[in-house]
C-alpha cells in the first residue's frame, strides 16, 4: 500500500484547525447539553403529569430521530429562522446540545432514582428538608454513579460532531473529506482523522477516569 | 493496577492497528488476483445517483443520460454489467481498490485524477456555471471575489471556486452534494453555487418559484466527462472503441436530444479523441 505522508503534512494545518473546531463544538455541546439535560431530567421527574409531558416528548423526539437529520433540520430550518442566515458552527453546537440533553436527562434521572429510598427517609428524619436532603445526601451519591454513563455520552458526542461535515461545519471530518475530495485518496485522510479522534476520546477517557478516582469514597 | 491497564490499552491498540493494516493489504491482494478471469465476468459499474439529469434514482432504478450512454457503450463493446449506486466518495474508493470495473457519474477527466485512475475517451462536454438569486448583482466569475460560494465537495465546481478565491479559502463551503449546496444558497448562507451546467439548469427549470438564475462565464474552461477505470484497466481499449462508435453512428445524438432537447456539439467532443 502506498501511503503518501507528504499529502498529510500538506493538510496538517487544516486538520489541526478542524480539530480545534471539533474540540470547541464538543465542549460547548457537553456544557449546554449537561445544563439542559439537568433541567429536562428534573422536569421528567415531576409528579404532575401535564408538566412532565413536554419533557417526556422532548426526550422521545431527540432519542427517536437520527442526529444526522436533526443537524440538517437545525441548520436549514431552525437557525435561519432566528438569524436569517445559515451558520454551520452554531447549528452544529445547537444540534449536539439538544441531542445530548435528551440522553443526559435520562442519565440524570437514572442516577437520582438509583439511590435507595431509605437515604431520603433517613435524611428527612434527621431534620433536613427535601432540598437539603437532595443537595447533601442524594445528589453527591447519584453524581458518582452518573460519571461512567456521562463519560460515555461525552465520548459519543465528540465522535458525533463529525456529522457536522454534512452542513460544511469546518470540523475535523470536514477537512478529512475535503482532502479525500481533492486527491481522491481515501486512506491518508481517513486514517489520519481516525487517529486524531482516537487521541481526543482517549484523552477524555483518562480525564474521566481521574475524576472517578478522585470522588471514590472507599 | 494503573500500569497494567495502560499496558493493556497500548497492546490492544497496536493489535487493532495491525489488523486494520493487514485487512487493507488482504483485500487489495484478493481483488487484484481475481482480475485475470474478468473477461467473461459481469462488469461492476458504480455511480453516485444524485445528479439529475445525468444520473438519479427513479424508485429503485438508476436513470439518466450517463446511464443511457453506459448501456449503449457496453452493449456495443459486448459486456454484461451491473450498475450500483454507491455514493460519490465511496465510488473512488471502490475503483482504487479495484472492487469496481467502471465508475460513471459525470466525472470530469483531469490531470490530478489521472495520476490515480485511468479514463476512457470523453463522452460529454460540460462547463461550470454560476447559480445565483435572480436579484443578485453577480454577472461573471470575477464578481465572486469576496463572496461566499457553496460547492459540492471534490467537484470541478470547487476547483473553479478555488481558482477565484484561493485553495481552501474559508468562504468556499464544501457540501456532500449539490442539493445541499443550493439549499445553503436559498437560506442565505452563500452568495452563489458553482456547478456543472446540466445540474444548475435542471434545478432552475424544475424550481421556477425559487427565483434563481444561471450565470454563464465563458472564461470557465470546458470540461469533459469520461468513464473512470482503475489504473491499468484491461477493458479501456474496448470501452474507448465503443464510445467512438456510439458517437459516430448517431446513437449518441439521439439519446442527447431525448434528454436535453438540443443537438450535441460533437465537434468539440471528437476533437478530444
Short mmCIF file of C-alpha atoms in Angstrom, two decimals, chain A residues 45 106-119 134 138-147 149:
data_model
loop_
_atom_site.label_atom_id
_atom_site.label_comp_id
_atom_site.label_asym_id
_atom_site.label_seq_id
_atom_site.Cartn_x
_atom_site.Cartn_y
_atom_site.Cartn_z
CA UNK A 45 -39.29 13.52 37.41
CA UNK A 106 -32.12 10.12 31.31
CA UNK A 107 -28.68 9.56 32.86
CA UNK A 108 -29.58 12.13 35.46
CA UNK A 109 -32.94 10.60 36.26
CA UNK A 110 -31.47 7.11 36.45
CA UNK A 111 -28.71 8.33 38.77
CA UNK A 112 -31.09 10.00 41.21
CA UNK A 113 -33.63 7.20 41.18
CA UNK A 114 -30.94 4.58 41.76
CA UNK A 115 -30.36 5.95 45.28
CA UNK A 116 -32.25 3.89 47.83
CA UNK A 117 -35.46 5.49 49.11
CA UNK A 118 -34.20 4.96 52.66
CA UNK A 119 -31.49 7.57 52.15
CA UNK A 134 -31.34 16.35 47.86
CA UNK A 138 -28.91 12.19 47.36
CA UNK A 139 -27.09 14.20 44.65
CA UNK A 140 -23.50 13.51 45.82
CA UNK A 141 -24.21 9.80 45.74
CA UNK A 142 -26.10 9.97 42.46
CA UNK A 143 -23.34 12.01 40.83
CA UNK A 144 -20.79 9.29 41.49
CA UNK A 145 -22.97 6.75 39.74
CA UNK A 146 -23.56 9.12 36.85
CA UNK A 147 -19.91 9.60 35.91
CA UNK A 149 -22.61 6.91 31.66
#
